[in-house]
Every structure is written in C-alpha cells, then in structure tokens.
Short mmCIF file of C-alpha atoms and ligand atoms in Angstrom, two decimals:
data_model
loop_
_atom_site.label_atom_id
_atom_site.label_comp_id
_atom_site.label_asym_id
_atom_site.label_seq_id
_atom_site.Cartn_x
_atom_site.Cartn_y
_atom_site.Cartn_z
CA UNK A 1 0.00 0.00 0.00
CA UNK A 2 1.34 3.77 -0.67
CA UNK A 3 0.09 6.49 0.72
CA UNK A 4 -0.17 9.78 -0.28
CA UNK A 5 0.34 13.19 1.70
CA UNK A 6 -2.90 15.45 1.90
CA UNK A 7 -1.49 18.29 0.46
CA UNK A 8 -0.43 17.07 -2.66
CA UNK A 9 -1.16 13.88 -4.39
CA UNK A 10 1.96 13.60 -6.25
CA UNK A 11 4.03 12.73 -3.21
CA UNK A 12 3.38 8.89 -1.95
CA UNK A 13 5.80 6.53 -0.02
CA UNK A 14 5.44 3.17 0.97
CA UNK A 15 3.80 2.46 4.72
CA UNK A 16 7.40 1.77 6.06
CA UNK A 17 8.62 5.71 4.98
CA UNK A 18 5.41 7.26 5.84
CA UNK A 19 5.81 5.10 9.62
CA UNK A 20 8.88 6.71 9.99
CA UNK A 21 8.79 9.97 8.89
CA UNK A 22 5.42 10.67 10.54
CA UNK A 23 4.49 13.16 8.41
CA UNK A 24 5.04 14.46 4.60
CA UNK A 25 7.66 16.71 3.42
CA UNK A 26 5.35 19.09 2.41
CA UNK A 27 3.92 18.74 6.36
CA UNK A 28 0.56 17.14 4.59
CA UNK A 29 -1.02 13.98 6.48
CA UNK A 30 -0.46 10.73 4.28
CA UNK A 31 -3.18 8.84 3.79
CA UNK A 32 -3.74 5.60 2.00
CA UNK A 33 -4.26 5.72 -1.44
CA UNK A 34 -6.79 3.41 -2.11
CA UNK A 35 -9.84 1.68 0.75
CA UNK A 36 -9.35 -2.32 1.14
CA UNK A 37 -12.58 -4.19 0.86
CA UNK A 38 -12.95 -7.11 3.38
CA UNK A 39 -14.25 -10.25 2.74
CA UNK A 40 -17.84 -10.39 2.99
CA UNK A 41 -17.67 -14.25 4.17
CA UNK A 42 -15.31 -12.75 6.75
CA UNK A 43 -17.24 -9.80 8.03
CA UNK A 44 -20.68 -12.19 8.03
CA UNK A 45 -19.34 -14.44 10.05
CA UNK A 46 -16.90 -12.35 12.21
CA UNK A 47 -18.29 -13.92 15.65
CA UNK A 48 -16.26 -17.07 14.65
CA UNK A 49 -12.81 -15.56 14.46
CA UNK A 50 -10.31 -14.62 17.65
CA UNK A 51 -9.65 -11.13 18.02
CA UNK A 52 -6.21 -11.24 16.92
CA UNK A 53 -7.21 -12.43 13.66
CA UNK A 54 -9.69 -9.89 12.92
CA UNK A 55 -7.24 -7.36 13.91
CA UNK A 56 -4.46 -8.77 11.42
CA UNK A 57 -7.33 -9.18 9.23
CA UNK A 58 -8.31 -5.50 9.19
CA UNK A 59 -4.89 -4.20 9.16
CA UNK A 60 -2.82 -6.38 6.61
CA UNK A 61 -4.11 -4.77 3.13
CA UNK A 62 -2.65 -1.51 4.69
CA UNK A 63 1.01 -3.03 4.90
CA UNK A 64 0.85 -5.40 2.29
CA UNK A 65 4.04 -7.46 1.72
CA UNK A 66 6.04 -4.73 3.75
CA UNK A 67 5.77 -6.71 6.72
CA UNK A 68 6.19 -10.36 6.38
CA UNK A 69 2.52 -12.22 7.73
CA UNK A 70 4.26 -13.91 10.37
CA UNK A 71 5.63 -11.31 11.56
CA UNK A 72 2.49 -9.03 11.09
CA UNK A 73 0.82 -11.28 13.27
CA UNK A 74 3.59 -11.30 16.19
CA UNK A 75 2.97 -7.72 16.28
CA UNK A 76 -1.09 -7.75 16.45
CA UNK A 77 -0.71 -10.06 19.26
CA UNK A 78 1.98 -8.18 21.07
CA UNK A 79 -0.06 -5.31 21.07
CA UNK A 80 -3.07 -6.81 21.90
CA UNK A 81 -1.70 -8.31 24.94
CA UNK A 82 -4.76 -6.93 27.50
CA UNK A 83 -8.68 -7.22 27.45
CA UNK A 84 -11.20 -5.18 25.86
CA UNK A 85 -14.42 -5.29 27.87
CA UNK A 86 -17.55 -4.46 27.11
CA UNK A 87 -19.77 -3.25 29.98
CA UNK A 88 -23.65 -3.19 30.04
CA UNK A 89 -24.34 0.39 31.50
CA UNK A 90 -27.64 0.82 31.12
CA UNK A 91 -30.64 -1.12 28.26
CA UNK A 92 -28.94 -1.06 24.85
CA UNK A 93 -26.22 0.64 26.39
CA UNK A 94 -22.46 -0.15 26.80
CA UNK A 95 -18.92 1.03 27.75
CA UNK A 96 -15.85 -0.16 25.24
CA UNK A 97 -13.04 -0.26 28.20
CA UNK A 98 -10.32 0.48 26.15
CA UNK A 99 -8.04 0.95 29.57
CA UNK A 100 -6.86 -2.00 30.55
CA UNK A 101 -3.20 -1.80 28.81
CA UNK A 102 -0.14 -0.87 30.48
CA UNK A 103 -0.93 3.17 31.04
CA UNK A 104 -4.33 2.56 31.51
CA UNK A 105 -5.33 4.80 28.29
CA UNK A 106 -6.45 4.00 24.92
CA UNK A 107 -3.86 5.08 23.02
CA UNK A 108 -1.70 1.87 24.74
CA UNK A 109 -2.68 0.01 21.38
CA UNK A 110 -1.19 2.90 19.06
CA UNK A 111 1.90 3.04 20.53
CA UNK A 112 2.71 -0.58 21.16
CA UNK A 113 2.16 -1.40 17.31
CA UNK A 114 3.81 1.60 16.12
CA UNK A 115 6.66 0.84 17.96
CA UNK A 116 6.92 -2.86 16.77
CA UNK A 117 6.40 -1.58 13.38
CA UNK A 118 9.35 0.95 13.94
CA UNK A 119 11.89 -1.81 15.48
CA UNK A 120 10.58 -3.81 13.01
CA UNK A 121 11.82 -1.44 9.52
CA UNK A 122 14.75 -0.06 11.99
CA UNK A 123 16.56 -3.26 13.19
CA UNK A 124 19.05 -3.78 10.41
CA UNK A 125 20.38 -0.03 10.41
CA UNK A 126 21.65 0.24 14.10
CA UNK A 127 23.92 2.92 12.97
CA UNK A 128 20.86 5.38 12.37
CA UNK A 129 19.20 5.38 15.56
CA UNK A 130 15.67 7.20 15.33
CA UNK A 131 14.82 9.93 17.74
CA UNK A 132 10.59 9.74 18.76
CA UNK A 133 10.13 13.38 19.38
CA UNK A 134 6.58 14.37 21.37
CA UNK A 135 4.62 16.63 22.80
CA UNK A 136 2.14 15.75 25.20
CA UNK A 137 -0.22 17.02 27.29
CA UNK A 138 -0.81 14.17 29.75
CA UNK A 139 -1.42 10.34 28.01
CA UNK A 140 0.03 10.50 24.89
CA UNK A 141 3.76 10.77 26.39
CA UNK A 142 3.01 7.73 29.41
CA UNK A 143 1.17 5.42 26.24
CA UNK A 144 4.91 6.22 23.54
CA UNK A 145 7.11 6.18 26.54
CA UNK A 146 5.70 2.34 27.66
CA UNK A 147 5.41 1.52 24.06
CA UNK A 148 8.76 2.59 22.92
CA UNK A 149 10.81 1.58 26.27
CA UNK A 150 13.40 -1.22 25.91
CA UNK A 151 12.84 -0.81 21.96
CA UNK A 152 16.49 -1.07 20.08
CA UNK A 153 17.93 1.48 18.16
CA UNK A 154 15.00 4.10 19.31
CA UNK A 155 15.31 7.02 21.67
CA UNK A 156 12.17 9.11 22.61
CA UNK A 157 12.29 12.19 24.02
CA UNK A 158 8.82 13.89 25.37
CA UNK A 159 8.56 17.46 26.48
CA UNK A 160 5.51 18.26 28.88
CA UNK A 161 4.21 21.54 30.52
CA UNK A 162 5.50 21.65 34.37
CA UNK A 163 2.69 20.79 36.54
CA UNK A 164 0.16 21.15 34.19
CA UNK A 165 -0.51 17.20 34.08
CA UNK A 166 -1.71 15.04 36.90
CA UNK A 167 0.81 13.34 39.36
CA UNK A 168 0.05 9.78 37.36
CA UNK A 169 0.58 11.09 33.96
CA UNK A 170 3.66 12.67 35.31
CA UNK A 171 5.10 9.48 36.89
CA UNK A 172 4.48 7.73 33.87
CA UNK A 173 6.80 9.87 31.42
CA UNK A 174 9.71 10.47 33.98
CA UNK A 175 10.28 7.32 35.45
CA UNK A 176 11.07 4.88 33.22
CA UNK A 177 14.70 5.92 32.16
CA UNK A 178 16.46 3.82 29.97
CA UNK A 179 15.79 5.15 26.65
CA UNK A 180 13.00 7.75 27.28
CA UNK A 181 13.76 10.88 28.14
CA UNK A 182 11.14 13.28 29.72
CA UNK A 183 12.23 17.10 29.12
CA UNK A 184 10.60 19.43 31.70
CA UNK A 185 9.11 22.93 30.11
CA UNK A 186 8.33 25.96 31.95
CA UNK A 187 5.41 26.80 29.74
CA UNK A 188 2.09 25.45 28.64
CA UNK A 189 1.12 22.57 25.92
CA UNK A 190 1.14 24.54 23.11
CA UNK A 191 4.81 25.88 23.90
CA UNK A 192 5.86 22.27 24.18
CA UNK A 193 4.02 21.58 20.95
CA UNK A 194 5.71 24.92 19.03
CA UNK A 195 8.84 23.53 20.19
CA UNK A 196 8.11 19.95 18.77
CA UNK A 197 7.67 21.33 15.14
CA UNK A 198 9.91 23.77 15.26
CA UNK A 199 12.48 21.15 15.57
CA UNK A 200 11.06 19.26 12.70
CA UNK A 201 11.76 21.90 10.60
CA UNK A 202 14.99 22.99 11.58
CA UNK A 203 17.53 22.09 8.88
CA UNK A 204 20.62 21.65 11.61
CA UNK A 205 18.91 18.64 13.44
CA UNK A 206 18.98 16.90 9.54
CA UNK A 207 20.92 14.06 11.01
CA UNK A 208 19.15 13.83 13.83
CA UNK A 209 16.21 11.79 12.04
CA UNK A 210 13.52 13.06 14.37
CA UNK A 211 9.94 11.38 14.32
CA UNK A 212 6.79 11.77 15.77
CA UNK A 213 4.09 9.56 17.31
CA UNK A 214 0.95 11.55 17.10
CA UNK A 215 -2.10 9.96 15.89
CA UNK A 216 -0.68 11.65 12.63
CA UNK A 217 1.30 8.96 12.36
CA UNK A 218 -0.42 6.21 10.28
CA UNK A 219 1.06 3.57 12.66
CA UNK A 220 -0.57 4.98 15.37
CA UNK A 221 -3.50 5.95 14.19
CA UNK A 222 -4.74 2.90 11.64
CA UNK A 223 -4.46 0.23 14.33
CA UNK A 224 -7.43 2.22 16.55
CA UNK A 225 -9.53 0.47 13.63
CA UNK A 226 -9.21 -2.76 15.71
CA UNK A 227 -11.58 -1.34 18.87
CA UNK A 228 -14.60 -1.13 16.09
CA UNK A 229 -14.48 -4.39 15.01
CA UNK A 230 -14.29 -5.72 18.86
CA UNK A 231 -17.09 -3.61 19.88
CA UNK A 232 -19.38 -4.97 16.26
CA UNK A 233 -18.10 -8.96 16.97
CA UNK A 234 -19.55 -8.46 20.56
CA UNK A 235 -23.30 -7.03 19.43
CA UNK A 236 -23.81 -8.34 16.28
CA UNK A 237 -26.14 -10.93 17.84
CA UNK A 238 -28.30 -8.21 19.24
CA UNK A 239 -29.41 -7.71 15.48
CA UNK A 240 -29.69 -3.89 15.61
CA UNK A 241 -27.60 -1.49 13.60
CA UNK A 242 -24.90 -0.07 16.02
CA UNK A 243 -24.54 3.88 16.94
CA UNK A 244 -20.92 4.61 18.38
CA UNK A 245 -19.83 7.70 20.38
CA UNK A 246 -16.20 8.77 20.52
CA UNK A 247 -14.56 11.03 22.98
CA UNK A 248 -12.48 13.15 20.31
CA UNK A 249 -9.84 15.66 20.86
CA UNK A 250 -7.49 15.20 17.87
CA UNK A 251 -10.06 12.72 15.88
CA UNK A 252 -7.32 10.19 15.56
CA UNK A 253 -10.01 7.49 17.24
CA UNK A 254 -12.97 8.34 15.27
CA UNK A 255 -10.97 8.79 12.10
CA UNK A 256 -9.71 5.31 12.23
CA UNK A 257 -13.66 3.59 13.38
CA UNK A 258 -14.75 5.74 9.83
CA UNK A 259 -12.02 3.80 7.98
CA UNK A 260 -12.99 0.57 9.49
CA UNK A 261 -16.31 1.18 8.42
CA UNK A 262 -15.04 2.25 4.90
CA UNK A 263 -13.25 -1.15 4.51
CA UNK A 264 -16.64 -3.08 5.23
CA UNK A 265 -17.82 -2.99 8.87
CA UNK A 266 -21.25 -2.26 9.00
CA UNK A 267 -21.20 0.72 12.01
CA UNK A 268 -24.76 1.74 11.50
CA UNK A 269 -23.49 5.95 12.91
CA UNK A 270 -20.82 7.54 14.25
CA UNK A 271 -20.69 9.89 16.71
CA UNK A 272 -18.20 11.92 17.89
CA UNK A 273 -18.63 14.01 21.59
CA UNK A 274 -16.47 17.04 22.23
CA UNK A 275 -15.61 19.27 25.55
CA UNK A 276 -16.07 22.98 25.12
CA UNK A 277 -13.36 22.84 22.72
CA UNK A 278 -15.99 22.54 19.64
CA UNK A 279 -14.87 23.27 16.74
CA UNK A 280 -15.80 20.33 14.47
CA UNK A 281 -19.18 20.34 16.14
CA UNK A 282 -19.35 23.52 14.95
CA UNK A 283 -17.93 22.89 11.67
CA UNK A 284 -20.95 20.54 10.91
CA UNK A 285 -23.77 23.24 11.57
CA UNK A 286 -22.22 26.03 9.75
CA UNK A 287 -19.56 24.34 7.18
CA UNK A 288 -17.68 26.94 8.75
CA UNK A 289 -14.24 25.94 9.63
CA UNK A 290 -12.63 28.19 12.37
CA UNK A 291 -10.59 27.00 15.28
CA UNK A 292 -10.27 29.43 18.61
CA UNK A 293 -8.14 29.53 21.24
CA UNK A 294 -7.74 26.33 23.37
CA UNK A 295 -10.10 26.18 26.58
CA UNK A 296 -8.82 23.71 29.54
CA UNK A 297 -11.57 21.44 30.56
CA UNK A 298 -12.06 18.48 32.84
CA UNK A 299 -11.19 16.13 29.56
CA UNK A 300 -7.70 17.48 28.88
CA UNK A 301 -6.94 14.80 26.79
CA UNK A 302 -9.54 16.71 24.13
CA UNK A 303 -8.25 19.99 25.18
CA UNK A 304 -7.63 20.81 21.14
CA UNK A 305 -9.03 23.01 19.47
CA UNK A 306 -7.47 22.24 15.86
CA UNK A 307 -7.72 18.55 15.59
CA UNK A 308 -5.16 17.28 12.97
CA UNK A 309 -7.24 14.46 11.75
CA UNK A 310 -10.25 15.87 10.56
CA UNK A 311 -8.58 16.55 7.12
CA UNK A 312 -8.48 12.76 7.33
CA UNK A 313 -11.88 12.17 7.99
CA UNK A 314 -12.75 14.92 5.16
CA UNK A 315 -10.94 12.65 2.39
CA UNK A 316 -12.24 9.69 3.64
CA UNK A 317 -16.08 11.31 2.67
CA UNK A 318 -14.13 13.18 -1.17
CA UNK A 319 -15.15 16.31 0.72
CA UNK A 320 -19.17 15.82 0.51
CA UNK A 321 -20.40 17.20 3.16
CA UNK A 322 -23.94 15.60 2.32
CA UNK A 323 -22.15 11.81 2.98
CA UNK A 324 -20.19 12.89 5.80
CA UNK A 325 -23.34 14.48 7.56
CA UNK A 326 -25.25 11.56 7.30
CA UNK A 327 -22.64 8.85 8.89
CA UNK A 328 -21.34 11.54 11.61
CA UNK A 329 -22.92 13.38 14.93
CA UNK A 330 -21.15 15.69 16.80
CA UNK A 331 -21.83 17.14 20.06
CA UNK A 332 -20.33 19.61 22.14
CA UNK A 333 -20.79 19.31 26.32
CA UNK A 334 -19.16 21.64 29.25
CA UNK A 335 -17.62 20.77 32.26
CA UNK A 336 -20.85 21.19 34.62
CA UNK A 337 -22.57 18.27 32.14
CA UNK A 338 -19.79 16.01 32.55
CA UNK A 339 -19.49 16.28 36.42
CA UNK A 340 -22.78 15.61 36.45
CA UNK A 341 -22.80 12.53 33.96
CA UNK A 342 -19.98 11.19 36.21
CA UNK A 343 -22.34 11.36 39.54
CA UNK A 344 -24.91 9.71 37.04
CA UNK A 345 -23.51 7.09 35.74
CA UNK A 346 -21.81 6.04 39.36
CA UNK A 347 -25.30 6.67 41.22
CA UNK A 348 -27.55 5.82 39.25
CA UNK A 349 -26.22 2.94 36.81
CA UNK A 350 -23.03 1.82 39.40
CA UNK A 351 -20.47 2.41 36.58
CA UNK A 352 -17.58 4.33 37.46
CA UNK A 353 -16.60 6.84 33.92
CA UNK A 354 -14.04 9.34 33.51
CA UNK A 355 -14.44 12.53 32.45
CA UNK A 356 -13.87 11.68 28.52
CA UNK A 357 -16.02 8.55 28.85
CA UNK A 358 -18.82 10.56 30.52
CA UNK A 359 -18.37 13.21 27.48
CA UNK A 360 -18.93 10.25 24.71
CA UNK A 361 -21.81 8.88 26.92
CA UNK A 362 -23.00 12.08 26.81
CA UNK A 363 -23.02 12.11 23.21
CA UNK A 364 -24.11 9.26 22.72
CA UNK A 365 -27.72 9.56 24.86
CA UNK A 366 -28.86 12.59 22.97
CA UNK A 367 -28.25 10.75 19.59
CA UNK A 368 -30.46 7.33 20.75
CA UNK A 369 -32.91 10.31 22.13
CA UNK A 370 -33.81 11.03 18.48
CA UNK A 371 -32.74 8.06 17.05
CA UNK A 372 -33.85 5.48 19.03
CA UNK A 373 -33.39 2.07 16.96
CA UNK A 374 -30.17 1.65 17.71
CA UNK A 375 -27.65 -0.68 19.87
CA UNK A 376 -25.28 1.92 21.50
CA UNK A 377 -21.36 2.01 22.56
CA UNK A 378 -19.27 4.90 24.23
CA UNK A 379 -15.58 4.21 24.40
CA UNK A 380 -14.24 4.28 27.76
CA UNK A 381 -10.61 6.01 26.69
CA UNK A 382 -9.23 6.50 30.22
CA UNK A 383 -9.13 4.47 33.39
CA UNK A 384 -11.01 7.36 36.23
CA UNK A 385 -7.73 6.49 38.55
CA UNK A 386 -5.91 8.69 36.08
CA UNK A 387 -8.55 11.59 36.78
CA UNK A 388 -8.64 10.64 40.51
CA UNK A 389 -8.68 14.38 41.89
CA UNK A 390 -11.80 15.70 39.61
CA UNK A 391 -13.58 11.86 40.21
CA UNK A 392 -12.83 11.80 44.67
CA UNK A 393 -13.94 16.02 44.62
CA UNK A 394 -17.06 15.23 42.76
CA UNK A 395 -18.13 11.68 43.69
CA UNK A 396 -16.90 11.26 47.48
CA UNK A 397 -15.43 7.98 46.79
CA UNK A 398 -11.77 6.54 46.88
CA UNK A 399 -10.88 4.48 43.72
CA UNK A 400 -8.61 1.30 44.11
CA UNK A 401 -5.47 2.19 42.82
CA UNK A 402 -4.69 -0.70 40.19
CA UNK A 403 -1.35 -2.50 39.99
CA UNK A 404 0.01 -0.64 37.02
CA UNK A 405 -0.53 2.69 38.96
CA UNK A 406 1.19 1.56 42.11
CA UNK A 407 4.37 0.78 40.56
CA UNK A 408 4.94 3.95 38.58
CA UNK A 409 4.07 5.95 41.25
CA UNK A 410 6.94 4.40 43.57
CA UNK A 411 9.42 5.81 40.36
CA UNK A 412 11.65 8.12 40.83
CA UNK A 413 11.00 11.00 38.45
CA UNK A 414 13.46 11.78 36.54
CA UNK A 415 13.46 15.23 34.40
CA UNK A 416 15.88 17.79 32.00
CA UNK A 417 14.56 21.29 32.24
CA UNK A 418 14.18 22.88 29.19
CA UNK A 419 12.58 26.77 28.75
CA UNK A 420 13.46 27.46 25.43
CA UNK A 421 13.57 25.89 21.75
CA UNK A 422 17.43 27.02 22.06
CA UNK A 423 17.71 23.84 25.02
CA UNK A 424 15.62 21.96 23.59
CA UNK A 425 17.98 22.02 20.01
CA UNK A 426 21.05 21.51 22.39
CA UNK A 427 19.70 18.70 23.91
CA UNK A 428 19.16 17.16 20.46
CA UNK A 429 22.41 17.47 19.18
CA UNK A 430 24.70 16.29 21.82
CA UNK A 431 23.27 13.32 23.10
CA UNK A 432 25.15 10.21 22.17
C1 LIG B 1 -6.18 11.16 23.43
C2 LIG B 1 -7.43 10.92 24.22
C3 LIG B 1 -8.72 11.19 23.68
C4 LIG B 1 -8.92 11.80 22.32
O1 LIG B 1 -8.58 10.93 21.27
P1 LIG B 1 -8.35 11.52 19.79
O2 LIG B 1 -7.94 10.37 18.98
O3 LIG B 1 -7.27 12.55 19.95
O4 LIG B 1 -9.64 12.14 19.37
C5 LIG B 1 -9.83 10.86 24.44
N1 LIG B 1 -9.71 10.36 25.69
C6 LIG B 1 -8.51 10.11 26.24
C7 LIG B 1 -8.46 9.59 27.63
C8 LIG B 1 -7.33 10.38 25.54
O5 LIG B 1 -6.14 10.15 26.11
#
C-alpha cells in the first residue's frame, strides 16, 4: 500500500517511509491511497474468528508485503496483549473499556504497534538510531514512553508543561529511564508543541532523524480500527444497527472507526462528543471551519481546538459534506454536564466513567434520544484512577489504585529542564 500526503497527491511513499517519517515533506497527512474491501464471508461471520485475527485481518491490506505475515501477526498479538471489555451500562447501552493496557489509556494500542512496526523497519540499520520526538499534554507521552521503552535502536524524548498534568501522567513519562527521556518545560502545551515542530523543521537537526508519534502517524492511528471491530463482533447478535460515540480531541479514534467502516464494517453511525473545545461540532452546523483559542476542561486529553485528523476524515467522505453528515454526529458538552454525567452514571447505573467517557456517553444519549433504533457504545478512553482528583472532589469515593498505577508511582521522576527551543535544540544534538 502507498500512501499519499494530503497536500499534494503527487508525493506517496510506501507504509514503512510514511511510519517513519510521521508526516510528509510538504507537512501534509499521508493517507492511504486506495480503501481495502474485506471479505464479505469474513465480516458475516466475524463472531467465529479470535480477536487477533480480525485485527491482522483488518490491518494487513494496509502493509501489504512490507511486513512479512508472520511477523504481522507477532505484532497484532503483542499489542493486543490486555482485554477489551464491554460493559452493560444501562438497556442497549455499553462502555468499550479500552483501559486495561499498560498506562491505563487507549492510546496503549497505538503506541505498542507503532513501535513494533518501527523496530521492526529499523533493526538492520543500528547505525541510524531514530529519535521519537513528542509533545504531550498528559497520556500521549506515558502510552509512547511504555510503548517505545526497551525498543532497540529508538530514543524518545517527550517534552511536557511543568505541573500542568496530573501526578500519574507525570510518573508515567519520567520514570522509566532507559531510553526515554522526559524534558521538563516551563510553559504550557502549546509551547511544548511549538517547540516539537519547530524542531522538525529545523535544517541543523537533519541528522538527527527526528519522528513523531501523534495519531498523525499512520502507525498509530490505523491500528485504533481494531476497537470497532471488537465492539461490532460483541453485538452483532443483538441484530440492531450499532450507533458509536467517541470522545475526540485530535479525531485520531474516530478517524480510524470511519475507515474501518469504509473497509466493510457495518457501524450503523458515528458519533463523535467534544468538551467545550468545539470546533468540528461547529464545523458541521455552519460548514464553517474556524478554530479558537484552546479552553482547559475536565477532559484534557480533548483539550484541542485544531484537531489534525479531521482533514483525514474529510478525504475519507471526497469532501461531501452531504455523505459525511449523514454517517457523523457531533456534540459539544461543558464541564458542569460532565461532572454531572460522572455522579450519574456512578449513582444511578453503578459504573464508574471518567471525564472523557462521561463526554462520549453524553453524546451518545442525545443521539439514541432522536434516534432510538439503535444498539449503542461509548468508548471508555481513560481508566477514572488517572482523573482521581476531579472523580474523589465530585463523587466522594476513593478508587482502588490498580497494579500498574502503584508501581509507577513508587518511580523516581526523573526530568531535564528545558525553557526554550534554544535547550531543547542543544539537547538534540549532543546526546550520544
Ligand atoms: C487522546 C485521548 C482522547 C482523544 O482521542 P483523539 O484520537 O485525539 O480524538 C480521548 N480520551 C482520552 C483519555 C485520551 O487520552
């Protein structure tokens, strides 16, 4: 398969480039340049098959022969390596626990496969290490830095905003040592972000073969297909067509369910549940595209207001709005409806949510309230221990601290300060 970068069709690589360069030359997103069709037979009778080999299934026409099968399949299972639950909440209603992996977010499964993928095409030129450089503003730097720790001939390197992530997200990016490196910046998200792509672009870190893993990064961001087709396998006996809500911030998640059902998965509607951060949401009333200025909400892992993947989601529909309008819902809710979701859910139906799971539940109860004929799913993105403080302030309870959580926070954290792009350059360039 080749893919193709978003801002001009000319340029297209093979999956192993566009894995490890992240992102175009050009800076457009690549995308693949033709949609796999499934198997019918397969799809039909897709309660029969183990998850592992749905998920090579669904991802194998996007690497073709680049990876070997055997190997392909190592991978799938590698990454799969923890349950995916799904939780009655409520009549025709049901939680996708996509937390159960090592940092106790979704985007565990990302990272572990894009970093198999990476070790995979990097193993045989030890000489040119590859530097993962991110930005994060809480899970994507604990889900790269687990994924990517231990791996050969890969460094990573995260830069986070100084106490503006919680004490578990913290632990989890400082802690591990070996080869991840947590850089400490005075300064908020956005400065660690500027930072990020300045470097990308600057000509005298050349050698330094920097790379990113965002869900820009087709590794990353095609394997999320895999929680669609667990979620469809687990209902299809229920024999109604199947509306799922997605907590989106960068619309890496959704983007990749749309492509699943592009490739032949029959999702009957997608929906997609924003915090106050709403620009798609608004996007779909007025066709109006306009991003403001980031608001900081209770779901900070959506705290974007620019989301890179929705040019993604706009090729996947040729740009007509009419098509994409029809598959996709959007909904915007504020703090004070979340909170209140949260004491819902844990009152009312016993399920304990986190903030972005109570945001997609939320979404996904005022699309059943017009459109009733549905079986619904919410993706549960984030175990509530990483939210404690905003879960024990509103609810009154304690939450058992799991295993995972325990051990990271007995780390020592471990931290380079960096305030400008200047230390952040020098850091770059004379590491060994
Ligand atoms: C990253 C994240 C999201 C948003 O996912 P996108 O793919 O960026 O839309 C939602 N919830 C949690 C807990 C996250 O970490």
């Amino acid at each position: 398969m080749k893919y193709y970068s978003l801002n001009n069709p000319n340029i297209k690589v093979s999956f192993k480039e566009a894995a490890i360069t992240g992102i175009a030359q050009d800076k457009g997103l690549y995308f693949p340049e033709s949609i796999p069709q499934l198997d019918t037979d397969f799809i039909a009778n897709i309660e029969n098959y183990s998850d592992n080999e749905i998920a090579y299934r669904a991802i194998a026409p996007f690497i073709g022969d680049e990876i070997p099968e055997e190997k392909l399949r190592q991978i799938v299972e590698e990454t799969l390596s923890f349950p995916f639950p799904l939780v009655v909440v409520e009549k025709d209603i049901f939680a996708l626990e996509l937390f159960h992996g090592p940092t106790m977010a979704f985007k565990d499964v990302g990272a572990r496969f894009m970093s198999r993928c990476l070790n995979y095409f990097t193993k045989d030129d030890a000489d040119k290490k590859i530097t993962i450089l991110v930005a994060t503003s809480g899970d994507t730097g604990g889900a790269v830095a687990s994924g990517f720790l231990g791996v050969e001939g890969i460094d990573v390197v995260i830069l986070y905003p100084s106490g503006k992530v919680s004490d578990v997200q913290e632990k989890q990016l400082t802690t591990l040592g070996q080869n991840i490196t947590a850089l400490e910046v005075q300064g908020s998200f956005d400065d660690c972000q500027d930072m990020v792509k300045k470097a990308f672009l600057d000509d005298a870190l050349k050698d330094v073969r920097l790379t990113s893993a965002n869900s820009i990064n087709i590794a990353r961001w095609l394997p999320q297909m895999f929680y669609y087709f667990f979620a469809y396998k687990a209902l299809k006996a229920k024999g109604k067509p199947l509306a799922v809500a997605v907590p989106s911030g960068n619309f890496g998640n959704i983007c990749a369910g749309m492509m699943a059902h592009k490739i032949g998965l029959p999702i009957g509607h997608f929906i997609a549940a924003t915090n106050a951060n709403d620009t798609v949401p608004r996007y779909m009333d007025t066709q109006q595209y306009t991003p403001q200025q980031t608001i900081e909400t209770l779901s900070n892992a959506m705290d974007v207001s620019n989301p890179s993947n929705f040019v993604r989601i706009l090729e996947l529909f040729r740009n007509e709005f009419g098509a994409l309008n029809s598959g996709l819902s959007t909904y915007s809710f504020t703090d004070e409806q979340t909170i209140a979701t949260l004491k819902k859910l844990y009152n009312e139906n016993g399920y304990l949510a986190d903030p972005h799971g109570a945001v997609g539940y939320l979404g996904l109860k005022k699309y059943l309230s017009e459109n009733p004929d549905f079986t619904g799913v919410f993706l549960e993105t984030a175990h509530p221990v990483k939210f404690a403080d905003s879960i024990t302030s509103n609810l009154n309870i304690e939450i058992t601290i799991p295993e995972q959580i325990i051990t990271v926070m007995n780390g020592e954290k471990k931290t380079i300060a960096v305030d400008s792009y200047e230390g952040l350059k020098e850091f770059l360039s004379n590491r060994q």
